[in-house]
Amino acid sequence: MKLPTTEDRDPQSIGLSQKTDAEVLSLLLERQVEALKAAADAIPQITQAAAALQRAAAAQNKIGYAGAGSAGLTALADCLELPGTFGFPPDRMRILYAGGAKNLLHLEGTHEDDQQAGSNDFEEAGLGKDDILIGVSASGSTAYTLGVIKAARAAGTHTIGIANNPDTPILNEADHPILLKTPPEIIAGSTRLGAASAQKVALNMISTLVALRLGHAVRGHMVNLVADNDKLRQRAQRILQDLTDCSPVQAADALEKANGRVKVAVLMLSEGLDVSGAENALVLNNGNLRPFL
């Protein structure tokens, strides 16, 4: 019986017990790197998905992520990281995970088989017309994620589907399908390895491109961060010094007055504006700092 790639076994997995630790680890790394090449092959699809996400973010619509098991954890990580890294508003982010938060400590697989649960979770998430949802599934046929995507399409929510097997329901249902054709896993069916690595890379590519286009990442800096701890305050001060040639004291002072908001502090230093003036200038430019640099 021909198996889906994500369920097939890599021939190189035979005889692993006879190899040294270093040989096993080298093989694992080699196969992970091979899996990442799937993202390169999918750049045209990733480009279209990023454009859709950019439109939704620019229009201040909501962004949802959906998945189950390992793929759901990959989606969850991206959803949680975007507010801190690129300043995506947390109140506009949604995560739909099979089984909910209580299923994160001990992943029970039965939840991913429930398509109706996916549909129900979508309804409760408050996503609707012109919002966007990213569904991630290694197999491409996870019932829960498929239920979310079908409900999203019915509600007029734009959909991005990421899967590692071709011609699968989630790719067929999504407005913007992304096929990450990864090779069979060293441990058959363990898609937390190569498949998940490729998923994470694709998600990183999408969100980083969108952040660049929206002006949340400028000259290699995450200018949309809010410095709310010591590490981020130090990083924010370095950003201000680099973008405005100010002194460390000036950077710290502007950052304090701006309540940790890097973009506001940059305009205070570069344009001689007060906090209110800097905020208004950003509003007039859709939050994009690049026109001022």
PDB file of C-alpha atoms in Angstrom:
ATOM      1  CA  MET A   1       0.000   0.000   0.000  1.00  0.00           C
ATOM      2  CA  LYS A   2       1.382   3.397  -0.979  1.00  0.00           C
ATOM      3  CA  LEU A   3       1.510   5.627   2.072  1.00  0.00           C
ATOM      4  CA  PRO A   4       1.358   9.430   2.238  1.00  0.00           C
ATOM      5  CA  THR A   5       4.873  10.831   2.466  1.00  0.00           C
ATOM      6  CA  THR A   6       4.277  11.980   6.037  1.00  0.00           C
ATOM      7  CA  GLU A   7       3.495   8.373   7.063  1.00  0.00           C
ATOM      8  CA  ASP A   8       6.217   6.694   5.031  1.00  0.00           C
ATOM      9  CA  ARG A   9       9.595   5.653   6.461  1.00  0.00           C
ATOM     10  CA  ASP A  10      12.911   7.062   5.331  1.00  0.00           C
ATOM     11  CA  PRO A  11      15.011   4.114   4.032  1.00  0.00           C
ATOM     12  CA  GLN A  12      17.993   5.571   5.878  1.00  0.00           C
ATOM     13  CA  SER A  13      16.282   4.802   9.188  1.00  0.00           C
ATOM     14  CA  ILE A  14      17.129   1.116   8.796  1.00  0.00           C
ATOM     15  CA  GLY A  15      20.032   0.124  11.007  1.00  0.00           C
ATOM     16  CA  LEU A  16      20.081   3.246  13.157  1.00  0.00           C
ATOM     17  CA  SER A  17      20.795   1.167  16.251  1.00  0.00           C
ATOM     18  CA  GLN A  18      24.070   0.063  14.671  1.00  0.00           C
ATOM     19  CA  LYS A  19      25.283   3.626  14.175  1.00  0.00           C
ATOM     20  CA  THR A  20      27.185   5.782  16.643  1.00  0.00           C
ATOM     21  CA  ASP A  21      25.449   8.669  18.405  1.00  0.00           C
ATOM     22  CA  ALA A  22      27.279  11.150  16.199  1.00  0.00           C
ATOM     23  CA  GLU A  23      26.212   9.302  13.050  1.00  0.00           C
ATOM     24  CA  VAL A  24      22.565   9.249  14.128  1.00  0.00           C
ATOM     25  CA  LEU A  25      22.595  12.943  14.993  1.00  0.00           C
ATOM     26  CA  SER A  26      24.311  13.819  11.722  1.00  0.00           C
ATOM     27  CA  LEU A  27      21.667  11.890   9.795  1.00  0.00           C
ATOM     28  CA  LEU A  28      18.850  13.590  11.712  1.00  0.00           C
ATOM     29  CA  LEU A  29      20.328  16.986  10.931  1.00  0.00           C
ATOM     30  CA  GLU A  30      20.889  16.096   7.290  1.00  0.00           C
ATOM     31  CA  ARG A  31      17.259  15.052   6.859  1.00  0.00           C
ATOM     32  CA  GLN A  32      16.033  18.207   8.640  1.00  0.00           C
ATOM     33  CA  VAL A  33      18.047  20.340   6.233  1.00  0.00           C
ATOM     34  CA  GLU A  34      16.629  18.345   3.326  1.00  0.00           C
ATOM     35  CA  ALA A  35      13.111  19.012   4.625  1.00  0.00           C
ATOM     36  CA  LEU A  36      13.739  22.750   4.716  1.00  0.00           C
ATOM     37  CA  LYS A  37      14.329  22.746   0.965  1.00  0.00           C
ATOM     38  CA  ALA A  38      10.575  22.247   0.600  1.00  0.00           C
ATOM     39  CA  ALA A  39      10.114  25.858   1.674  1.00  0.00           C
ATOM     40  CA  ALA A  40      12.330  27.025  -1.196  1.00  0.00           C
ATOM     41  CA  ASP A  41      10.197  25.111  -3.688  1.00  0.00           C
ATOM     42  CA  ALA A  42       7.080  26.754  -2.231  1.00  0.00           C
ATOM     43  CA  ILE A  43       8.257  30.387  -2.450  1.00  0.00           C
ATOM     44  CA  PRO A  44       5.650  31.335  -5.115  1.00  0.00           C
ATOM     45  CA  GLN A  45       2.857  29.995  -2.878  1.00  0.00           C
ATOM     46  CA  ILE A  46       4.376  31.564   0.243  1.00  0.00           C
ATOM     47  CA  THR A  47       4.563  34.911  -1.577  1.00  0.00           C
ATOM     48  CA  GLN A  48       0.836  34.851  -2.331  1.00  0.00           C
ATOM     49  CA  ALA A  49      -0.009  33.854   1.230  1.00  0.00           C
ATOM     50  CA  ALA A  50       2.137  36.665   2.644  1.00  0.00           C
ATOM     51  CA  ALA A  51       0.383  39.191   0.403  1.00  0.00           C
ATOM     52  CA  ALA A  52      -2.994  38.020   1.719  1.00  0.00           C
ATOM     53  CA  LEU A  53      -1.798  38.268   5.308  1.00  0.00           C
ATOM     54  CA  GLN A  54      -0.382  41.735   4.650  1.00  0.00           C
ATOM     55  CA  ARG A  55      -3.723  42.949   3.298  1.00  0.00           C
ATOM     56  CA  ALA A  56      -5.544  41.671   6.367  1.00  0.00           C
ATOM     57  CA  ALA A  57      -2.986  43.127   8.787  1.00  0.00           C
ATOM     58  CA  ALA A  58      -2.926  46.500   7.023  1.00  0.00           C
ATOM     59  CA  ALA A  59      -6.723  46.653   7.217  1.00  0.00           C
ATOM     60  CA  GLN A  60      -6.494  45.893  10.953  1.00  0.00           C
ATOM     61  CA  ASN A  61      -8.437  42.674  10.557  1.00  0.00           C
ATOM     62  CA  LYS A  62      -8.000  39.647  12.789  1.00  0.00           C
ATOM     63  CA  ILE A  63      -5.438  36.901  12.189  1.00  0.00           C
ATOM     64  CA  GLY A  64      -6.186  33.321  13.196  1.00  0.00           C
ATOM     65  CA  TYR A  65      -4.084  30.158  13.401  1.00  0.00           C
ATOM     66  CA  ALA A  66      -5.467  26.626  13.533  1.00  0.00           C
ATOM     67  CA  GLY A  67      -4.032  23.161  13.956  1.00  0.00           C
ATOM     68  CA  ALA A  68      -3.790  19.981  15.986  1.00  0.00           C
ATOM     69  CA  GLY A  69      -0.916  18.023  17.490  1.00  0.00           C
ATOM     70  CA  SER A  70       2.605  18.985  16.382  1.00  0.00           C
ATOM     71  CA  ALA A  71       1.350  21.130  13.503  1.00  0.00           C
ATOM     72  CA  GLY A  72      -0.921  22.971  15.919  1.00  0.00           C
ATOM     73  CA  LEU A  73       2.022  23.642  18.229  1.00  0.00           C
ATOM     74  CA  THR A  74       3.930  25.144  15.300  1.00  0.00           C
ATOM     75  CA  ALA A  75       0.948  27.377  14.537  1.00  0.00           C
ATOM     76  CA  LEU A  76       0.617  28.287  18.218  1.00  0.00           C
ATOM     77  CA  ALA A  77       4.270  29.340  18.429  1.00  0.00           C
ATOM     78  CA  ASP A  78       3.968  31.671  15.444  1.00  0.00           C
ATOM     79  CA  CYS A  79       0.770  33.212  16.785  1.00  0.00           C
ATOM     80  CA  LEU A  80       2.309  33.871  20.199  1.00  0.00           C
ATOM     81  CA  GLU A  81       5.583  35.224  18.833  1.00  0.00           C
ATOM     82  CA  LEU A  82       4.235  37.853  16.427  1.00  0.00           C
ATOM     83  CA  PRO A  83       3.040  40.397  19.010  1.00  0.00           C
ATOM     84  CA  GLY A  84       6.390  40.453  20.821  1.00  0.00           C
ATOM     85  CA  THR A  85       8.565  40.363  17.717  1.00  0.00           C
ATOM     86  CA  PHE A  86       6.685  42.583  15.289  1.00  0.00           C
ATOM     87  CA  GLY A  87       4.050  44.280  17.418  1.00  0.00           C
ATOM     88  CA  PHE A  88       1.020  42.545  15.940  1.00  0.00           C
ATOM     89  CA  PRO A  89      -1.864  43.550  18.284  1.00  0.00           C
ATOM     90  CA  PRO A  90      -2.606  40.593  20.599  1.00  0.00           C
ATOM     91  CA  ASP A  91      -6.309  41.460  20.674  1.00  0.00           C
ATOM     92  CA  ARG A  92      -6.504  40.746  16.946  1.00  0.00           C
ATOM     93  CA  MET A  93      -4.741  37.370  17.163  1.00  0.00           C
ATOM     94  CA  ARG A  94      -6.640  34.081  17.518  1.00  0.00           C
ATOM     95  CA  ILE A  95      -5.383  30.517  18.064  1.00  0.00           C
ATOM     96  CA  LEU A  96      -7.634  27.521  17.472  1.00  0.00           C
ATOM     97  CA  TYR A  97      -6.038  24.380  18.840  1.00  0.00           C
ATOM     98  CA  ALA A  98      -7.690  20.970  18.837  1.00  0.00           C
ATOM     99  CA  GLY A  99      -8.734  20.212  22.400  1.00  0.00           C
ATOM    100  CA  GLY A 100      -8.016  23.746  23.590  1.00  0.00           C
ATOM    101  CA  ALA A 101      -5.494  24.884  26.174  1.00  0.00           C
ATOM    102  CA  LYS A 102      -6.164  21.899  28.417  1.00  0.00           C
ATOM    103  CA  ASN A 103      -4.812  19.621  25.685  1.00  0.00           C
ATOM    104  CA  LEU A 104      -1.388  21.271  25.590  1.00  0.00           C
ATOM    105  CA  LEU A 105       0.149  19.452  28.554  1.00  0.00           C
ATOM    106  CA  HIS A 106      -0.810  15.981  27.367  1.00  0.00           C
ATOM    107  CA  LEU A 107      -1.719  15.821  23.685  1.00  0.00           C
ATOM    108  CA  GLU A 108      -4.746  13.586  23.222  1.00  0.00           C
ATOM    109  CA  GLY A 109      -5.037  12.629  19.578  1.00  0.00           C
ATOM    110  CA  THR A 110      -8.787  12.093  19.564  1.00  0.00           C
ATOM    111  CA  HIS A 111      -9.450  15.844  19.402  1.00  0.00           C
ATOM    112  CA  GLU A 112      -7.943  16.151  15.932  1.00  0.00           C
ATOM    113  CA  ASP A 113     -10.530  13.736  14.499  1.00  0.00           C
ATOM    114  CA  ASP A 114     -13.446  16.070  15.274  1.00  0.00           C
ATOM    115  CA  GLN A 115     -14.290  18.248  12.278  1.00  0.00           C
ATOM    116  CA  GLN A 116     -17.342  19.696  14.000  1.00  0.00           C
ATOM    117  CA  ALA A 117     -15.142  20.846  16.898  1.00  0.00           C
ATOM    118  CA  GLY A 118     -13.050  22.794  14.419  1.00  0.00           C
ATOM    119  CA  SER A 119     -16.158  24.444  13.041  1.00  0.00           C
ATOM    120  CA  ASN A 120     -17.394  25.241  16.559  1.00  0.00           C
ATOM    121  CA  ASP A 121     -14.055  26.710  17.606  1.00  0.00           C
ATOM    122  CA  PHE A 122     -14.072  28.937  14.551  1.00  0.00           C
ATOM    123  CA  GLU A 123     -17.507  30.281  15.439  1.00  0.00           C
ATOM    124  CA  GLU A 124     -16.351  31.040  18.994  1.00  0.00           C
ATOM    125  CA  ALA A 125     -13.148  32.760  17.835  1.00  0.00           C
ATOM    126  CA  GLY A 126     -14.996  35.728  16.404  1.00  0.00           C
ATOM    127  CA  LEU A 127     -13.304  35.610  13.024  1.00  0.00           C
ATOM    128  CA  GLY A 128     -15.336  36.795  10.080  1.00  0.00           C
ATOM    129  CA  LYS A 129     -15.370  38.519   6.710  1.00  0.00           C
ATOM    130  CA  ASP A 130     -11.967  39.705   5.451  1.00  0.00           C
ATOM    131  CA  ASP A 131     -10.135  38.317   8.480  1.00  0.00           C
ATOM    132  CA  ILE A 132      -7.520  35.673   7.710  1.00  0.00           C
ATOM    133  CA  LEU A 133      -6.818  32.206   9.068  1.00  0.00           C
ATOM    134  CA  ILE A 134      -3.741  30.001   8.686  1.00  0.00           C
ATOM    135  CA  GLY A 135      -4.390  26.268   9.021  1.00  0.00           C
ATOM    136  CA  VAL A 136      -1.409  23.946   9.461  1.00  0.00           C
ATOM    137  CA  SER A 137      -1.568  20.158   9.011  1.00  0.00           C
ATOM    138  CA  ALA A 138       1.286  17.845   8.066  1.00  0.00           C
ATOM    139  CA  SER A 139      -1.033  15.216   6.588  1.00  0.00           C
ATOM    140  CA  GLY A 140      -3.228  17.824   4.929  1.00  0.00           C
ATOM    141  CA  SER A 141      -6.317  15.945   6.044  1.00  0.00           C
ATOM    142  CA  THR A 142      -6.610  16.594   9.802  1.00  0.00           C
ATOM    143  CA  ALA A 143     -10.364  16.699  10.442  1.00  0.00           C
ATOM    144  CA  TYR A 144     -10.237  19.425  13.108  1.00  0.00           C
ATOM    145  CA  THR A 145      -8.194  21.800  10.942  1.00  0.00           C
ATOM    146  CA  LEU A 146     -10.319  21.029   7.901  1.00  0.00           C
ATOM    147  CA  GLY A 147     -13.423  21.908   9.922  1.00  0.00           C
ATOM    148  CA  VAL A 148     -11.905  25.266  10.840  1.00  0.00           C
ATOM    149  CA  ILE A 149     -10.947  26.077   7.245  1.00  0.00           C
ATOM    150  CA  LYS A 150     -14.354  25.098   5.868  1.00  0.00           C
ATOM    151  CA  ALA A 151     -16.124  27.258   8.447  1.00  0.00           C
ATOM    152  CA  ALA A 152     -13.736  30.120   7.696  1.00  0.00           C
ATOM    153  CA  ARG A 153     -14.431  30.011   3.968  1.00  0.00           C
ATOM    154  CA  ALA A 154     -18.178  29.969   4.603  1.00  0.00           C
ATOM    155  CA  ALA A 155     -17.803  33.089   6.766  1.00  0.00           C
ATOM    156  CA  GLY A 156     -15.787  35.011   4.172  1.00  0.00           C
ATOM    157  CA  THR A 157     -12.529  34.648   6.096  1.00  0.00           C
ATOM    158  CA  HIS A 158      -9.489  34.323   3.844  1.00  0.00           C
ATOM    159  CA  THR A 159      -7.610  31.073   4.364  1.00  0.00           C
ATOM    160  CA  ILE A 160      -4.017  29.900   4.083  1.00  0.00           C
ATOM    161  CA  GLY A 161      -3.463  26.145   4.206  1.00  0.00           C
ATOM    162  CA  ILE A 162      -0.061  24.615   4.916  1.00  0.00           C
ATOM    163  CA  ALA A 163       0.430  20.868   4.435  1.00  0.00           C
ATOM    164  CA  ASN A 164       3.197  18.399   3.614  1.00  0.00           C
ATOM    165  CA  ASN A 165       1.279  16.032   1.329  1.00  0.00           C
ATOM    166  CA  PRO A 166       0.026  17.047  -2.138  1.00  0.00           C
ATOM    167  CA  ASP A 167      -3.594  17.067  -3.293  1.00  0.00           C
ATOM    168  CA  THR A 168      -5.045  16.900   0.215  1.00  0.00           C
ATOM    169  CA  PRO A 169      -8.341  18.337   1.512  1.00  0.00           C
ATOM    170  CA  ILE A 170      -6.804  21.249   3.412  1.00  0.00           C
ATOM    171  CA  LEU A 171      -4.800  22.387   0.395  1.00  0.00           C
ATOM    172  CA  ASN A 172      -7.834  21.973  -1.849  1.00  0.00           C
ATOM    173  CA  GLU A 173     -10.068  23.983   0.492  1.00  0.00           C
ATOM    174  CA  ALA A 174      -7.660  26.859   1.258  1.00  0.00           C
ATOM    175  CA  ASP A 175      -7.664  30.093  -0.734  1.00  0.00           C
ATOM    176  CA  HIS A 176      -3.874  30.132  -0.552  1.00  0.00           C
ATOM    177  CA  PRO A 177      -2.468  26.577  -0.357  1.00  0.00           C
ATOM    178  CA  ILE A 178       1.186  26.002   0.492  1.00  0.00           C
ATOM    179  CA  LEU A 179       2.578  22.545  -0.204  1.00  0.00           C
ATOM    180  CA  LEU A 180       5.765  21.778   1.711  1.00  0.00           C
ATOM    181  CA  LYS A 181       6.775  18.530   0.056  1.00  0.00           C
ATOM    182  CA  THR A 182       9.102  17.174   2.724  1.00  0.00           C
ATOM    183  CA  PRO A 183      10.710  13.719   2.473  1.00  0.00           C
ATOM    184  CA  PRO A 184       9.690  10.755   4.664  1.00  0.00           C
ATOM    185  CA  GLU A 185      10.690  11.049   8.318  1.00  0.00           C
ATOM    186  CA  ILE A 186      13.526   9.129   9.944  1.00  0.00           C
ATOM    187  CA  ILE A 187      10.880   8.016  12.462  1.00  0.00           C
ATOM    188  CA  ALA A 188       7.879   7.219  10.280  1.00  0.00           C
ATOM    189  CA  GLY A 189       4.955   9.545  10.954  1.00  0.00           C
ATOM    190  CA  SER A 190       6.867  11.686  13.457  1.00  0.00           C
ATOM    191  CA  THR A 191       6.063  14.950  11.724  1.00  0.00           C
ATOM    192  CA  ARG A 192       7.459  16.963  14.629  1.00  0.00           C
ATOM    193  CA  LEU A 193      10.774  16.445  12.803  1.00  0.00           C
ATOM    194  CA  GLY A 194      11.222  17.449   9.151  1.00  0.00           C
ATOM    195  CA  ALA A 195       7.621  18.397   8.365  1.00  0.00           C
ATOM    196  CA  ALA A 196       7.282  20.672  11.391  1.00  0.00           C
ATOM    197  CA  SER A 197      10.662  22.283  10.703  1.00  0.00           C
ATOM    198  CA  ALA A 198       9.532  23.180   7.194  1.00  0.00           C
ATOM    199  CA  GLN A 199       6.218  24.497   8.546  1.00  0.00           C
ATOM    200  CA  LYS A 200       8.007  26.743  11.021  1.00  0.00           C
ATOM    201  CA  VAL A 201      10.333  28.086   8.331  1.00  0.00           C
ATOM    202  CA  ALA A 202       7.392  28.865   6.019  1.00  0.00           C
ATOM    203  CA  LEU A 203       5.534  30.656   8.812  1.00  0.00           C
ATOM    204  CA  ASN A 204       8.673  32.637   9.683  1.00  0.00           C
ATOM    205  CA  MET A 205       9.055  33.632   6.034  1.00  0.00           C
ATOM    206  CA  ILE A 206       5.441  34.792   5.777  1.00  0.00           C
ATOM    207  CA  SER A 207       5.368  36.857   8.956  1.00  0.00           C
ATOM    208  CA  THR A 208       8.794  38.411   8.440  1.00  0.00           C
ATOM    209  CA  LEU A 209       7.969  39.491   4.887  1.00  0.00           C
ATOM    210  CA  VAL A 210       4.710  41.021   6.091  1.00  0.00           C
ATOM    211  CA  ALA A 211       6.516  42.843   8.911  1.00  0.00           C
ATOM    212  CA  LEU A 212       8.996  44.281   6.413  1.00  0.00           C
ATOM    213  CA  ARG A 213       6.260  45.463   4.067  1.00  0.00           C
ATOM    214  CA  LEU A 214       4.270  47.059   6.893  1.00  0.00           C
ATOM    215  CA  GLY A 215       7.328  48.842   8.279  1.00  0.00           C
ATOM    216  CA  HIS A 216       7.455  46.804  11.479  1.00  0.00           C
ATOM    217  CA  ALA A 217      10.983  45.706  10.617  1.00  0.00           C
ATOM    218  CA  VAL A 218      13.324  48.458   9.413  1.00  0.00           C
ATOM    219  CA  ARG A 219      17.035  48.247   8.650  1.00  0.00           C
ATOM    220  CA  GLY A 220      17.197  44.867  10.305  1.00  0.00           C
ATOM    221  CA  HIS A 221      15.514  46.047  13.520  1.00  0.00           C
ATOM    222  CA  MET A 222      12.166  45.041  15.054  1.00  0.00           C
ATOM    223  CA  VAL A 223      11.016  48.648  15.462  1.00  0.00           C
ATOM    224  CA  ASN A 224       7.463  47.764  16.451  1.00  0.00           C
ATOM    225  CA  LEU A 225       8.458  46.136  19.714  1.00  0.00           C
ATOM    226  CA  VAL A 226       7.386  47.540  23.067  1.00  0.00           C
ATOM    227  CA  ALA A 227      10.275  47.467  25.536  1.00  0.00           C
ATOM    228  CA  ASP A 228       8.685  46.029  28.663  1.00  0.00           C
ATOM    229  CA  ASN A 229      11.626  44.167  30.229  1.00  0.00           C
ATOM    230  CA  ASP A 230      15.342  44.759  30.745  1.00  0.00           C
ATOM    231  CA  LYS A 231      16.449  42.788  27.681  1.00  0.00           C
ATOM    232  CA  LEU A 232      14.017  44.586  25.397  1.00  0.00           C
ATOM    233  CA  ARG A 233      14.846  47.994  26.881  1.00  0.00           C
ATOM    234  CA  GLN A 234      18.512  47.438  26.113  1.00  0.00           C
ATOM    235  CA  ARG A 235      17.644  46.264  22.605  1.00  0.00           C
ATOM    236  CA  ALA A 236      15.341  49.245  22.079  1.00  0.00           C
ATOM    237  CA  GLN A 237      18.063  51.666  23.142  1.00  0.00           C
ATOM    238  CA  ARG A 238      20.465  50.107  20.639  1.00  0.00           C
ATOM    239  CA  ILE A 239      17.825  50.457  17.911  1.00  0.00           C
ATOM    240  CA  LEU A 240      17.302  54.130  18.743  1.00  0.00           C
ATOM    241  CA  GLN A 241      21.028  54.815  18.715  1.00  0.00           C
ATOM    242  CA  ASP A 242      21.432  53.097  15.369  1.00  0.00           C
ATOM    243  CA  LEU A 243      18.470  54.790  13.676  1.00  0.00           C
ATOM    244  CA  THR A 244      18.898  58.302  15.093  1.00  0.00           C
ATOM    245  CA  ASP A 245      22.596  58.545  16.106  1.00  0.00           C
ATOM    246  CA  CYS A 246      21.512  59.630  19.574  1.00  0.00           C
ATOM    247  CA  SER A 247      23.446  59.042  22.770  1.00  0.00           C
ATOM    248  CA  PRO A 248      22.610  56.218  25.205  1.00  0.00           C
ATOM    249  CA  VAL A 249      21.201  58.803  27.640  1.00  0.00           C
ATOM    250  CA  GLN A 250      18.985  60.358  24.962  1.00  0.00           C
ATOM    251  CA  ALA A 251      17.779  56.912  23.907  1.00  0.00           C
ATOM    252  CA  ALA A 252      16.866  55.918  27.446  1.00  0.00           C
ATOM    253  CA  ASP A 253      15.073  59.224  28.065  1.00  0.00           C
ATOM    254  CA  ALA A 254      13.037  59.068  24.839  1.00  0.00           C
ATOM    255  CA  LEU A 255      12.133  55.458  25.441  1.00  0.00           C
ATOM    256  CA  GLU A 256      10.868  56.237  28.929  1.00  0.00           C
ATOM    257  CA  LYS A 257       8.731  59.134  27.674  1.00  0.00           C
ATOM    258  CA  ALA A 258       7.386  56.946  24.858  1.00  0.00           C
ATOM    259  CA  ASN A 259       6.404  54.260  27.368  1.00  0.00           C
ATOM    260  CA  GLY A 260       8.713  51.738  25.712  1.00  0.00           C
ATOM    261  CA  ARG A 261       7.363  52.229  22.155  1.00  0.00           C
ATOM    262  CA  VAL A 262      10.316  52.265  19.805  1.00  0.00           C
ATOM    263  CA  LYS A 263       8.611  53.887  16.806  1.00  0.00           C
ATOM    264  CA  VAL A 264       7.330  56.763  18.904  1.00  0.00           C
ATOM    265  CA  ALA A 265      10.752  57.257  20.474  1.00  0.00           C
ATOM    266  CA  VAL A 266      12.434  57.277  17.055  1.00  0.00           C
ATOM    267  CA  LEU A 267      10.205  60.098  15.817  1.00  0.00           C
ATOM    268  CA  MET A 268      10.684  62.059  19.012  1.00  0.00           C
ATOM    269  CA  LEU A 269      14.440  61.940  18.462  1.00  0.00           C
ATOM    270  CA  SER A 270      14.611  62.258  14.682  1.00  0.00           C
ATOM    271  CA  GLU A 271      11.771  64.754  14.133  1.00  0.00           C
ATOM    272  CA  GLY A 272      11.848  66.672  17.398  1.00  0.00           C
ATOM    273  CA  LEU A 273       8.249  65.720  18.170  1.00  0.00           C
ATOM    274  CA  ASP A 274       6.579  65.211  21.525  1.00  0.00           C
ATOM    275  CA  VAL A 275       4.793  61.947  22.302  1.00  0.00           C
ATOM    276  CA  SER A 276       1.455  63.086  20.907  1.00  0.00           C
ATOM    277  CA  GLY A 277       3.034  64.469  17.739  1.00  0.00           C
ATOM    278  CA  ALA A 278       4.945  61.260  17.141  1.00  0.00           C
ATOM    279  CA  GLU A 279       1.799  59.183  17.647  1.00  0.00           C
ATOM    280  CA  ASN A 280      -0.125  61.334  15.151  1.00  0.00           C
ATOM    281  CA  ALA A 281       2.673  61.139  12.594  1.00  0.00           C
ATOM    282  CA  LEU A 282       2.603  57.361  12.788  1.00  0.00           C
ATOM    283  CA  VAL A 283      -1.171  57.255  12.397  1.00  0.00           C
ATOM    284  CA  LEU A 284      -0.930  59.395   9.246  1.00  0.00           C
ATOM    285  CA  ASN A 285       1.585  56.926   7.808  1.00  0.00           C
ATOM    286  CA  ASN A 286      -0.262  53.740   8.821  1.00  0.00           C
ATOM    287  CA  GLY A 287       2.312  53.024  11.510  1.00  0.00           C
ATOM    288  CA  ASN A 288       5.144  52.854   8.973  1.00  0.00           C
ATOM    289  CA  LEU A 289       8.376  54.406  10.204  1.00  0.00           C
ATOM    290  CA  ARG A 290      10.262  54.031   6.928  1.00  0.00           C
ATOM    291  CA  PRO A 291       9.143  57.355   5.302  1.00  0.00           C
ATOM    292  CA  PHE A 292      10.848  59.259   8.133  1.00  0.00           C
ATOM    293  CA  LEU A 293      14.231  57.549   7.795  1.00  0.00           C
TER     294      LEU A 293
END
